[in-house]
Structure formats: structure tokens, C-alpha cells
Amino acid sequence: MKIDKSLQSGSTTMLILKLLEKEDMYGYQMIETLELRSNNVFTLKAGTLYPILHALEQKGLIAAYENETEGGRKRRYYTITEAGKELLKEKEKEWAAYSGAVNKVLGSAFARAGLLGGI
Amino acid sequence: MRENEAVWTGETDSHKTKVRAAADRLSAVMRSADFWRGEGRLLLLVLAVSAAGVLIQHVLDIRLQAEGLYNWKIYIPIGIAGMLALYRAEFSLPTKRPAVVYGFSLLNCLILMFFLYYATTGDRGFYEMYYLTIALIPLYAGAVFYFKDKGTRGVACCSALLAVGLVPPAAAFSLRQNSALPGAALIFLLTGAFVVSDAIYRGHFGKERKKQLFLFWGSGIGAAALAWAAGLFRWITWRESLITRTELVRAFIGNIGFTRGLSPADMEQANALFYPAALDNFITHLMMKYGAWSGLAAVLLFAVFVYFMLRRISGQPDPGRRMMGMSIAAAFAVSGILYTGTNLGAFSLYGIILPFISWGKIGFFLSAALMGIFLSCCRRQSPEQASQASEQQAVEIQAAAHPAAELQGAKCHPIPVREAFLTAVCRQIRCEKAHPLVKEELESHIDDQLEANLKRGMALSEAEEAAVKEMGDPEEVGQLLDQTHKPKPEWRIIALAACITLLSGFLQWIMNIEQSSLVIDNWLLYAPLGFAVMAQIYFLDVMRLCRRPTAVYLLITAVDCLLLLFLRYTPLQVYWYREGIPIYQLYLVLLSIPFFAAAVYQYRGRGTKGAAACAALLLVGMYPSFMAPSLTGAVILGLSGAALMTAAILKGHFGAEKKRCLASFWGLAAGAAAAFCGLTALLLPYRFQRLIEAFFPLAAGDPLGSGYMPSKLFELLSGSAFFHGMKGNIYSGVWRQINENRLFSNFYLLNFITIKYGIFVSLLVIAAFIVFLICLIKVVRKQKNTLSWLLCASVVCVFGTAGFVYVLNNTGLVSFSAGILPFLSADVTGYLICCTLLGVFLSAGKGNSYIRDRDLGQGLRRNLNRDVERGPDEDSSDENGSGENGRRQRPCGGWKLRFLGYQLNLQIERRAEAAVNTEGRTHDENR
């Protein structure tokens, strides 16, 4: 199912931080993991991901280091910092409040629609 | 060491080899037939015109005025050599930021002018503003080229830039009425108008030519009318004597015939009136002596020369080169017209030169330099260069037009889609130093995607195209990344510096200490000037400027020693010593410290030996300060260097053996200090005594001799109240004493504040300075690459130690030579030095916290020997046979070949097959 981009854009930072909370990742891995976990709902383009990652790094929310793969390639891994973890907590709370409120509104609307349908 | 420098600068050849190679290339160019069909002829013409100039000046015997002519045997070869050197250099337009270069050149002109105004008297030095204005012309052409396809907006910007270009000569004229400046302004204005009109005519700004022409000339004429109404044109006919001179010229010229000059009686009169004969009425003199034909011949010779210049440049296919070359040819033509007009009595624009015919030393060098640039602009590209350029252009056009669609259709295109994508992304990112990181990361992502696509069973080219397509629109990606990597000035630091400068002005105002020579007496002028200097240094790439830091550091030290040795015994010492204090020596030391920091960077990872080498450098740098003697300079350099080194060692800059490195550095430094003290005590006991007195003036100094000032300062301080200054009789007594002894000085600003307002206010001033330092330290801590960190830290160390020494000096606890409290208490030069250092700080720390150390090295190396870097990659691909078909290979690492495995081999086989088939087909067709 395709999701409206504006819905996703507000939460991308939170999703990236959440991914990095579990383990350090490189860009491609993040996109793959995000797709996998969201059943292909969140398809992030690389062109969107890297500017966000670089901005987060400049803000000190994540840090980067380089690691060599078995093939001798250098990959840039990202790891979450303490400041990033704190922000993630805040964002999660914010999201819980927001989604709860949306669900409540939608839930009551659905309920009313069901009632009307019954009449 | 040499190897390290090579890494730093990216140079692998020695200087001699390079010079030889450049000379070989030049001789190869000059041997070619093309050269003699084009630029060679012009070069010969330049020589002919210069020879004519020398000859005419010789027969007119105006050598006294034309000091260049005295040494023409030296100046002409130097000028021609410079011209050839510039001819060899590539003036490829568009340069990266011509508008910025133009703007900064203007700013430089203004700064120089203010310095000249305050440093010289009379017209001395102001004539050079004429040359600077002329030198701006090709830069202006570059700026015009930058506004390509920008339509009427571009034309408006060009008009504005043209108007701005008139500011330096106009401002200079308002300060000193030098007769050359109106001429310079007019040459600049007319040439600029010609360049823009020509550009509009050739459709440089876009299609609506009539509208653009109307806008340009309409606004120009409108502005001129306004200026006329405002009375700005008065300065063209500003001096009665010039008008009289013009009328005299007209009168004398009316008396000459075509083949005969003035009669002996008239000639005598003319000589009396026109003596001394000068370069700016050179043709008048020629005609008065030999008749009209001689002047006509000289003008004709110059006209032929300019005609050939215009003819040659108008055939240049490259629009950028043509525009720049055309501007120079037009400047020569306009100079010629105005010069001839003035000599015939039509205008009163005295002071301008006729390039290559009537010149002084700087005039000839300027003309030669402009001619060198002109010849370089005339040069047609070789077919090989042209093909490379067109290929590059194709990549850019392909990437810029509409990437996704183009990339889809680029299946058989020789330019790899990946390269096009990365180039398009990087084109949007203005911070060049971020390019390697971005490219590397995006390329790694494309490789991951490519690998996944190959696993899904796609063919190599298809997989690569799909991988690049997945990345998104390169322009969008580039713009987003540009936002992240945009250099961000530390506004907080700039604001703090401004506040502290304001505080300094306020303090000097309320303390009323403008009588001293070491005070910012024109604070309102120098404060903005200081910030202009800071802005200049900020926009310069300081990291690149520090290419040979050790050499520059040692050079500064050597210059310092030489000045101390020679200036002291000459009348010039007044420039070096102010009130008996070698203050400029201190400033040289302050300026050398960032270079020391960059030298420390060179010794990274060199362990104990590196630390010892840095200690040795530091000691060498301290030597002139002891020679001066300026203990403040020595202590500031010593303390800053030691603090910087200790911090660098603790950061692991010299390697893991931190303790050993510390021991090495401090051991050598302390050993040398002990040896110095010991030797001084043994050999120069008097000096040793002075040293002791300087460090412990209260205990060891003679209260009536060397310890007088410190003991007085200490006495005053201990007698001061905390919240208020001295009262009544005591205050007026002390103040009178200070006034009578002319003790007002910025060196003791804190002391005077304490006397007048109490210790608390002094402490507040110190607190403001400390807050400033803390903010600087915060920025230093953010730096990620080592060179930025070292440069920023060095500036903080300089400010910190200078402040520390200043406060100690003010309390009377030590008695070093005079120092400065950065930004708060310094003379004009000191303030500008502080601004320079803060500019270095801001430039080193600007938005490049994202640049890695290795990118820094690569960045410097990349431009110089890109081909050398590519070599091994290409070799590796050749080993696999892919180079056989003669196609240009995208540089790719060995790892890629390993992981692509059989797919790549398959691809190579297919290509080889295709090549064989094509060859076979061509062979058949030929039959």
C-alpha cells in the first residue's frame, strides 16, 4: 500500500533513530531494514536518507565511523549518541500521544458511521 | 619531512623539475606553427610597440620622469617573462566564483587605499589606485560571464557591479585629488559598458536583447544624469590648472606643422611651461619636437596593435575566454583613445598611460600582465582538450537537463551513468571539501544496490542504471546535501568580537586616552576595516594557504631577525619601534603562531621525533623575541606553543605514546630554557639580571630604576577601592602625574580603569574577555579534522596567553615589554592583527566539521595529480583485458572486480565480441 509522503516525512528522523538504537548501520542497510520491518510501506530513497543522516550527525544526534568490509570496501556506519537517544524518547512519546489521538478520532468516527449504517 | 610535505601539497616533483617542465611546455608551444599564426604575432607586436616606446622616450629625453626607462633593460625582460608565464597559465572561464573574486578585489582596493591614506603623504601611492582599477577590468568581465543566461536580472546585476567598481577610484579621489583617478574611472566605466553591450549583442544574457540593451543603457544614462544633478561630475574638471594645461596644449598644437615641430622660440616657451615633461603628455611632446607625423605614427602603431588584438580575440570560439580577452583589448583601446584625446587637448584626463608606449615601471608590468592574460584567452584549445571538455560538458548537460529521463536513455552512452549522477549531485554542493565524503558514501550505496540488482539477475549495465535511478533526482539530492554542508559562519563569535570592539571603543572614549600614539584614534574607521579584513580571511581558504607552513614560519622568523638586525641601526627604526618598544616584532610573532600550528599538523603521527621537532621549531621562533628584546613576544609564543603542543599530544596527534611524546617535547623545551638561562647567567650576567627583574620586578627590581613602573602600578592597584575609583586629591594627583609623564597608553588600560572606576570594572572587562575566550574554545571543541582543530586552537592560545600576559603586566607582578589585550586594548595594527587571527579562526572552523583528515589531504592532492591517482585503477582494469577496446574506463577499485566476479568477465567478453563484430563489419564495408 502506498502511503502519502507527507505522513512519512514528519516521522523519518524518529524511524532512523529507532533503527540505530538497536545496532549501528550503514545507509543501504537502513533502507533495507526499514522496508523489511514495515512490509514495504516505508520506501526511503537514498537521496532523502543521506541528507537527513548528515544533518543528524551535524546536530550531534548520531555519529559516524568507517569500517572495512570483507571485500575491502569502506562503509560509513552510523551510531546513535546519548543526545539522539534522548530525542528518540521524546519523539516516541510525542508519537504515542499523536497516534492515540488520531485513533480516537478515527475510532469514534467509525463507530458513528457504523451506527448510522445500522439505522 | 620532504615526503610529508609532498603528501600535504600533493607535489611529487621537486621545484626544479617543475620549472624545467613548465619551460619545456612553453618552448613546445612556441615551436608550434599555430602559435606563430596567432599569439606569436601579437607577441612580436608587443615587442615592437615596447621598443618603439623605449626609443621615443629616449629621443624625448624624459628619462628623469620615466624612471622605468632608466632600467628598461631589466623591466622589459621581466615584464615579458611574466607575460609568457601568464600565457602558459590557464585562465579558463568560468572561474568558480568570478563575482566573489571581483567583489573581494574591490574590497582589497579600498583597504589598500585607506592604508595608503594613513601611511603616506601627498599623492604618493595613490597613483597605484589607477593600476588597480585597470586590473579590475578582466575580473569584471569574469563576473559578467558568470551571469550567463540570467536575462534582465543578470544585466541589472552587471550594471550594479559596474557602478560598484567605480567606488575605489572615486573614494580614493575624495581622499587625494590624484589626476589619474578620473581617467581610471572613465576607462573602467567605458570598458565595462562595452563588455556588457557586446555580451548583450551576442545573446549572452538571453534572447530579449533589445530589452536588455534598453535596461543597461537606460539605467546607465539615468544614473549618470542623477550623478550630474548631484554634482559628482565636477571632479572631472576639478582643477583649474589642468584646464589651463589643456588650453596650452591646444594653443601649441595649433602652431605645429605636419613635418615640422615648434619653432625654437615656441619650444623654449613650451619647455618652460610644460617642464618637467611627463609620460602623460608624451605624444604632445613628440609632436612639438618633430611635427604631427611623429605623434600620428605612434598612435597608428598603437591602433594597429589594438586592431590585431581585437581581431584575434573576436575569433575565439570559447565565449568565456573571448569575453575576458575582449575586455582587455577594449581597455587598451579606451586607454589609447583617452590618452590621445588628452594629448591633443580634447580632454583633461592627465595621468593615464598608453600601454607599452608610454609607461613607468608598474605601468609596464600591469600592461604585460594584462597582455599575458589576453594571450592566454586568445589560445585555442587543442583538439584533445576540446574533446575532453566537450565530454565533460556532455556529462554535465546530461546530468543537469533531466537526469532520470536522460539516464534511462543512456544505455549505449559512453559516459557512465553513475559518474553523471555523482557529478550532478556534487555540482549542487557548494562546499567542495564535502565532495569526497558525499561521493564516497553515495557510490558505496550504489554499489550495494548494484550488488542486490545483480543478484536479482539483471545484466550489469541494467543493474547499474537501476541502482542510480533508485537514488532519486541528483539535483534534489544535491540541494538537500548543500543545505547540510553549507559553510556556517560562527555568528556568535563574530557578534562577540563586535561587542568587544564596541566595548574597546567605549572604554577609550570614556578614558579619554586618544593622546597616545598607541590608541585607535580613528576607531570608527578602523573597526569596520578590521571586520573587512576578518571577512576577507574568512572567505579565503586558510587550509590551502597553509601549504608550506614550516617554510612560512621559518621565513617569518628570518624576516623578523633581519628587520631587527638592520632596522635598528637605520633611521627607519622609527617604523619598527614605537616609544622604544619593538611592537611590530610582537605582531609578527602573533601572526606566525597559526603557521606553527599548521607545522605541527605536518608532524602528525611522527611520535617523539615529531614532538621534538616541534619543540625545536618553537625555540627557533622565540629567538628573535629575545633578540628584540621583547619578552612579551617570547612568552606569548612559548606559552601558546607549549599549550598547543600539550593539547595535541594528549589528543594523540603524535601517536599512541603520549607520555613519551610529552617527555620529549617538554624535556627539550625545558632543557633549552635551562641552557639559555645558564648561558645568559654565565656569559651575559647583565642580561640575566634584567630577565630576573622582568619576572620578579617587585622583589628583584630597583624601585627607582627598572622596577619603577611595576612598583608604581602595584602601589596604585593596592591603593584602589573595589567598587569606586580613587577619590579627590589622590585621584587628581595621580592623574596629573600620568598626564605630565605622558603615561597614557593602551598598554596600561586596565590600570587606568582601576584608578578611575575601581577594581570591579576592571574585573568586568577581564570577564568579558574570558567569556569571549570560552566561546572560542567551544568552537574549537566542535572541530573534527585535525588541521582545523590545530588552527582554531592556536588562535585561542594566542588570545589567551596575550590576555594573560597583559593582565600580569598591568598588575605590576611582571614587567615584560608592552603587550595587547586582544580586541580590547591594542593600537591600530594590533587590532587589525587580532581581526586577522579571528578571521583565520573563523575560516578554519567554518562548516567543515564534516570534513575528514584524509579528504583534506585528497582535496589538495586531487587537483594536482588526478591522473597519477587514477593510474593504478586503470592498470588493474587493463589487466583484465577491458582496456583493449579503447573505451575510457570509469575508475573503479580492485574490490569491485572481485565482487562483480563472473558478471564482469561476461561483460568484457561481450564487449570484445561486439568490438570484433564491428571491426569485421567495417572491414566488409570497406571492401
PDB file of N, CA, C and O in Angstrom, chain A residues 26-28 31 45-48 50-51 53-55 57-58 66 71-76 78, chain B residues 437 441-442 444-445 447-449 452 470-471 477 480-481 484-485 488 784 850 852 854 895 898:
ATOM      1  N   TYR A  26      24.725   1.032   8.180  1.00  0.00           N
ATOM      2  CA  TYR A  26      25.112   1.929   7.094  1.00  0.00           C
ATOM      3  C   TYR A  26      23.854   2.250   6.273  1.00  0.00           C
ATOM      4  O   TYR A  26      22.808   1.589   6.444  1.00  0.00           O
ATOM      5  N   GLY A  27      23.962   3.242   5.403  1.00  0.00           N
ATOM      6  CA  GLY A  27      22.791   3.788   4.715  1.00  0.00           C
ATOM      7  C   GLY A  27      21.920   2.749   4.033  1.00  0.00           C
ATOM      8  O   GLY A  27      20.706   2.672   4.274  1.00  0.00           O
ATOM      9  N   TYR A  28      22.521   1.919   3.197  1.00  0.00           N
ATOM     10  CA  TYR A  28      21.748   0.951   2.416  1.00  0.00           C
ATOM     11  C   TYR A  28      21.014  -0.017   3.348  1.00  0.00           C
ATOM     12  O   TYR A  28      19.846  -0.357   3.135  1.00  0.00           O
ATOM     13  N   ILE A  31      17.809   1.438   4.742  1.00  0.00           N
ATOM     14  CA  ILE A  31      16.677   1.429   3.812  1.00  0.00           C
ATOM     15  C   ILE A  31      16.080   0.025   3.720  1.00  0.00           C
ATOM     16  O   ILE A  31      14.862  -0.161   3.802  1.00  0.00           O
ATOM     17  N   LYS A  45      14.077   6.783  -0.190  1.00  0.00           N
ATOM     18  CA  LYS A  45      15.072   6.917  -1.261  1.00  0.00           C
ATOM     19  C   LYS A  45      16.410   7.304  -0.636  1.00  0.00           C
ATOM     20  O   LYS A  45      16.443   8.041   0.354  1.00  0.00           O
ATOM     21  N   ALA A  46      17.484   6.812  -1.271  1.00  0.00           N
ATOM     22  CA  ALA A  46      18.820   7.134  -0.745  1.00  0.00           C
ATOM     23  C   ALA A  46      19.042   8.635  -0.733  1.00  0.00           C
ATOM     24  O   ALA A  46      19.662   9.188   0.180  1.00  0.00           O
ATOM     25  N   GLY A  47      18.500   9.287  -1.760  1.00  0.00           N
ATOM     26  CA  GLY A  47      18.671  10.738  -1.865  1.00  0.00           C
ATOM     27  C   GLY A  47      18.014  11.494  -0.732  1.00  0.00           C
ATOM     28  O   GLY A  47      18.372  12.624  -0.444  1.00  0.00           O
ATOM     29  N   THR A  48      17.020  10.871  -0.093  1.00  0.00           N
ATOM     30  CA  THR A  48      16.368  11.512   1.054  1.00  0.00           C
ATOM     31  C   THR A  48      17.113  11.143   2.331  1.00  0.00           C
ATOM     32  O   THR A  48      17.221  11.959   3.247  1.00  0.00           O
ATOM     33  N   TYR A  50      20.409  10.261   2.987  1.00  0.00           N
ATOM     34  CA  TYR A  50      21.730  10.788   3.339  1.00  0.00           C
ATOM     35  C   TYR A  50      21.708  12.242   3.826  1.00  0.00           C
ATOM     36  O   TYR A  50      22.389  12.555   4.802  1.00  0.00           O
ATOM     37  N   PRO A  51      20.944  13.127   3.185  1.00  0.00           N
ATOM     38  CA  PRO A  51      20.879  14.478   3.755  1.00  0.00           C
ATOM     39  C   PRO A  51      20.393  14.471   5.201  1.00  0.00           C
ATOM     40  O   PRO A  51      20.911  15.205   6.046  1.00  0.00           O
ATOM     41  N   LEU A  53      20.707  11.977   7.353  1.00  0.00           N
ATOM     42  CA  LEU A  53      21.771  11.420   8.198  1.00  0.00           C
ATOM     43  C   LEU A  53      22.850  12.463   8.477  1.00  0.00           C
ATOM     44  O   LEU A  53      23.294  12.628   9.612  1.00  0.00           O
ATOM     45  N   HIS A  54      23.244  13.192   7.414  1.00  0.00           N
ATOM     46  CA  HIS A  54      24.304  14.190   7.599  1.00  0.00           C
ATOM     47  C   HIS A  54      23.842  15.318   8.527  1.00  0.00           C
ATOM     48  O   HIS A  54      24.623  15.797   9.356  1.00  0.00           O
ATOM     49  N   ALA A  55      22.562  15.694   8.377  1.00  0.00           N
ATOM     50  CA  ALA A  55      22.051  16.764   9.243  1.00  0.00           C
ATOM     51  C   ALA A  55      22.016  16.281  10.695  1.00  0.00           C
ATOM     52  O   ALA A  55      22.383  17.023  11.614  1.00  0.00           O
ATOM     53  N   GLU A  57      23.900  14.075  12.012  1.00  0.00           N
ATOM     54  CA  GLU A  57      25.275  13.978  12.510  1.00  0.00           C
ATOM     55  C   GLU A  57      25.790  15.350  12.923  1.00  0.00           C
ATOM     56  O   GLU A  57      26.462  15.486  13.941  1.00  0.00           O
ATOM     57  N   GLN A  58      25.433  16.356  12.116  1.00  0.00           N
ATOM     58  CA  GLN A  58      25.886  17.702  12.468  1.00  0.00           C
ATOM     59  C   GLN A  58      25.254  18.194  13.751  1.00  0.00           C
ATOM     60  O   GLN A  58      25.859  18.952  14.500  1.00  0.00           O
ATOM     61  N   GLU A  66      34.006   4.759  10.087  1.00  0.00           N
ATOM     62  CA  GLU A  66      34.192   3.953   8.875  1.00  0.00           C
ATOM     63  C   GLU A  66      34.671   2.559   9.219  1.00  0.00           C
ATOM     64  O   GLU A  66      35.448   2.375  10.143  1.00  0.00           O
ATOM     65  N   GLY A  71      35.253  -7.403   1.506  1.00  0.00           N
ATOM     66  CA  GLY A  71      35.731  -7.154   0.137  1.00  0.00           C
ATOM     67  C   GLY A  71      36.715  -5.997   0.056  1.00  0.00           C
ATOM     68  O   GLY A  71      37.185  -5.666  -1.024  1.00  0.00           O
ATOM     69  N   GLY A  72      37.000  -5.368   1.207  1.00  0.00           N
ATOM     70  CA  GLY A  72      37.963  -4.264   1.198  1.00  0.00           C
ATOM     71  C   GLY A  72      37.314  -2.908   0.962  1.00  0.00           C
ATOM     72  O   GLY A  72      37.998  -1.908   0.846  1.00  0.00           O
ATOM     73  N   ARG A  73      35.976  -2.895   0.886  1.00  0.00           N
ATOM     74  CA  ARG A  73      35.304  -1.603   0.685  1.00  0.00           C
ATOM     75  C   ARG A  73      35.139  -0.892   2.013  1.00  0.00           C
ATOM     76  O   ARG A  73      35.009  -1.525   3.051  1.00  0.00           O
ATOM     77  N   LYS A  74      35.129   0.440   1.919  1.00  0.00           N
ATOM     78  CA  LYS A  74      34.928   1.205   3.150  1.00  0.00           C
ATOM     79  C   LYS A  74      33.463   1.577   3.246  1.00  0.00           C
ATOM     80  O   LYS A  74      32.881   2.075   2.290  1.00  0.00           O
ATOM     81  N   ARG A  75      32.866   1.308   4.408  1.00  0.00           N
ATOM     82  CA  ARG A  75      31.466   1.688   4.611  1.00  0.00           C
ATOM     83  C   ARG A  75      31.380   2.649   5.772  1.00  0.00           C
ATOM     84  O   ARG A  75      32.118   2.520   6.750  1.00  0.00           O
ATOM     85  N   ARG A  76      30.454   3.576   5.647  1.00  0.00           N
ATOM     86  CA  ARG A  76      30.286   4.560   6.727  1.00  0.00           C
ATOM     87  C   ARG A  76      29.117   4.106   7.595  1.00  0.00           C
ATOM     88  O   ARG A  76      27.975   4.080   7.139  1.00  0.00           O
ATOM     89  N   TYR A  78      26.701   4.383  10.992  1.00  0.00           N
ATOM     90  CA  TYR A  78      26.174   5.416  11.886  1.00  0.00           C
ATOM     91  C   TYR A  78      25.765   4.787  13.202  1.00  0.00           C
ATOM     92  O   TYR A  78      25.268   3.660  13.233  1.00  0.00           O
TER      93      TYR A  78
ATOM     94  N   LEU B 437      33.577  12.985   0.621  1.00  0.00           N
ATOM     95  CA  LEU B 437      32.779  12.176   1.544  1.00  0.00           C
ATOM     96  C   LEU B 437      31.440  11.802   0.922  1.00  0.00           C
ATOM     97  O   LEU B 437      31.028  10.640   0.937  1.00  0.00           O
ATOM     98  N   GLU B 441      30.261   8.015  -0.127  1.00  0.00           N
ATOM     99  CA  GLU B 441      29.120   7.378   0.534  1.00  0.00           C
ATOM    100  C   GLU B 441      28.043   6.999  -0.482  1.00  0.00           C
ATOM    101  O   GLU B 441      27.503   5.894  -0.439  1.00  0.00           O
ATOM    102  N   LEU B 442      27.754   7.924  -1.402  1.00  0.00           N
ATOM    103  CA  LEU B 442      26.716   7.615  -2.401  1.00  0.00           C
ATOM    104  C   LEU B 442      27.167   6.485  -3.314  1.00  0.00           C
ATOM    105  O   LEU B 442      26.376   5.613  -3.694  1.00  0.00           O
ATOM    106  N   SER B 444      29.186   4.088  -2.556  1.00  0.00           N
ATOM    107  CA  SER B 444      29.092   2.845  -1.796  1.00  0.00           C
ATOM    108  C   SER B 444      27.647   2.342  -1.796  1.00  0.00           C
ATOM    109  O   SER B 444      27.381   1.143  -1.945  1.00  0.00           O
ATOM    110  N   HIS B 445      26.705   3.288  -1.674  1.00  0.00           N
ATOM    111  CA  HIS B 445      25.291   2.910  -1.687  1.00  0.00           C
ATOM    112  C   HIS B 445      24.904   2.321  -3.044  1.00  0.00           C
ATOM    113  O   HIS B 445      24.213   1.302  -3.129  1.00  0.00           O
ATOM    114  N   ASP B 447      26.835   0.854  -5.093  1.00  0.00           N
ATOM    115  CA  ASP B 447      27.443  -0.473  -5.205  1.00  0.00           C
ATOM    116  C   ASP B 447      26.608  -1.530  -4.496  1.00  0.00           C
ATOM    117  O   ASP B 447      26.413  -2.641  -4.991  1.00  0.00           O
ATOM    118  N   ASP B 448      26.107  -1.151  -3.304  1.00  0.00           N
ATOM    119  CA  ASP B 448      25.252  -2.095  -2.568  1.00  0.00           C
ATOM    120  C   ASP B 448      24.004  -2.430  -3.381  1.00  0.00           C
ATOM    121  O   ASP B 448      23.600  -3.597  -3.489  1.00  0.00           O
ATOM    122  N   GLN B 449      23.416  -1.375  -3.931  1.00  0.00           N
ATOM    123  CA  GLN B 449      22.197  -1.565  -4.715  1.00  0.00           C
ATOM    124  C   GLN B 449      22.494  -2.389  -5.971  1.00  0.00           C
ATOM    125  O   GLN B 449      21.726  -3.264  -6.362  1.00  0.00           O
ATOM    126  N   ALA B 452      22.777  -5.980  -5.165  1.00  0.00           N
ATOM    127  CA  ALA B 452      21.449  -6.566  -4.978  1.00  0.00           C
ATOM    128  C   ALA B 452      20.767  -6.793  -6.329  1.00  0.00           C
ATOM    129  O   ALA B 452      20.153  -7.847  -6.553  1.00  0.00           O
ATOM    130  N   GLU B 470      17.416   4.480  -8.537  1.00  0.00           N
ATOM    131  CA  GLU B 470      16.906   4.345  -7.164  1.00  0.00           C
ATOM    132  C   GLU B 470      17.330   5.504  -6.261  1.00  0.00           C
ATOM    133  O   GLU B 470      16.676   5.797  -5.262  1.00  0.00           O
ATOM    134  N   MET B 471      18.462   6.115  -6.617  1.00  0.00           N
ATOM    135  CA  MET B 471      18.999   7.170  -5.758  1.00  0.00           C
ATOM    136  C   MET B 471      18.126   8.416  -5.757  1.00  0.00           C
ATOM    137  O   MET B 471      18.195   9.230  -4.841  1.00  0.00           O
ATOM    138  N   VAL B 477      18.801  15.808  -4.526  1.00  0.00           N
ATOM    139  CA  VAL B 477      19.684  15.251  -3.503  1.00  0.00           C
ATOM    140  C   VAL B 477      20.801  16.238  -3.204  1.00  0.00           C
ATOM    141  O   VAL B 477      21.119  16.523  -2.039  1.00  0.00           O
ATOM    142  N   LEU B 480      19.614  19.216  -1.188  1.00  0.00           N
ATOM    143  CA  LEU B 480      19.398  18.868   0.223  1.00  0.00           C
ATOM    144  C   LEU B 480      20.730  18.763   0.961  1.00  0.00           C
ATOM    145  O   LEU B 480      20.878  19.240   2.086  1.00  0.00           O
ATOM    146  N   LEU B 481      21.711  18.116   0.283  1.00  0.00           N
ATOM    147  CA  LEU B 481      23.021  17.959   0.923  1.00  0.00           C
ATOM    148  C   LEU B 481      23.720  19.311   1.046  1.00  0.00           C
ATOM    149  O   LEU B 481      24.450  19.548   2.009  1.00  0.00           O
ATOM    150  N   THR B 484      22.876  21.004   4.117  1.00  0.00           N
ATOM    151  CA  THR B 484      23.551  20.446   5.294  1.00  0.00           C
ATOM    152  C   THR B 484      25.003  20.897   5.353  1.00  0.00           C
ATOM    153  O   THR B 484      25.535  21.148   6.426  1.00  0.00           O
ATOM    154  N   HIS B 485      25.635  20.966   4.168  1.00  0.00           N
ATOM    155  CA  HIS B 485      27.080  21.231   4.163  1.00  0.00           C
ATOM    156  C   HIS B 485      27.415  22.683   3.915  1.00  0.00           C
ATOM    157  O   HIS B 485      28.568  23.010   3.688  1.00  0.00           O
ATOM    158  N   LYS B 488      28.794  27.400   7.602  1.00  0.00           N
ATOM    159  CA  LYS B 488      28.025  28.226   8.548  1.00  0.00           C
ATOM    160  C   LYS B 488      28.989  29.053   9.380  1.00  0.00           C
ATOM    161  O   LYS B 488      29.715  28.510  10.196  1.00  0.00           O
ATOM    162  N   LYS B 784      36.309  18.684  13.869  1.00  0.00           N
ATOM    163  CA  LYS B 784      36.544  17.250  13.739  1.00  0.00           C
ATOM    164  C   LYS B 784      37.855  16.931  13.034  1.00  0.00           C
ATOM    165  O   LYS B 784      38.477  15.934  13.329  1.00  0.00           O
ATOM    166  N   TYR B 850      32.569  18.562   9.096  1.00  0.00           N
ATOM    167  CA  TYR B 850      32.188  17.324   8.440  1.00  0.00           C
ATOM    168  C   TYR B 850      33.299  16.788   7.544  1.00  0.00           C
ATOM    169  O   TYR B 850      33.142  15.792   6.874  1.00  0.00           O
ATOM    170  N   ARG B 852      36.807  15.110   6.710  1.00  0.00           N
ATOM    171  CA  ARG B 852      37.740  14.211   7.375  1.00  0.00           C
ATOM    172  C   ARG B 852      39.166  14.587   7.017  1.00  0.00           C
ATOM    173  O   ARG B 852      39.409  15.223   5.998  1.00  0.00           O
ATOM    174  N   ARG B 854      41.529  12.758   5.880  1.00  0.00           N
ATOM    175  CA  ARG B 854      42.047  12.234   4.615  1.00  0.00           C
ATOM    176  C   ARG B 854      41.458  12.971   3.420  1.00  0.00           C
ATOM    177  O   ARG B 854      42.084  13.086   2.380  1.00  0.00           O
ATOM    178  N   TRP B 895      38.468  -4.028  -5.611  1.00  0.00           N
ATOM    179  CA  TRP B 895      37.433  -4.763  -4.875  1.00  0.00           C
ATOM    180  C   TRP B 895      36.197  -4.991  -5.718  1.00  0.00           C
ATOM    181  O   TRP B 895      35.537  -6.018  -5.619  1.00  0.00           O
ATOM    182  N   ARG B 898      36.556  -7.905  -7.859  1.00  0.00           N
ATOM    183  CA  ARG B 898      36.434  -9.149  -7.095  1.00  0.00           C
ATOM    184  C   ARG B 898      34.973  -9.496  -6.861  1.00  0.00           C
ATOM    185  O   ARG B 898      34.540 -10.608  -7.078  1.00  0.00           O
TER     186      ARG B 898
END
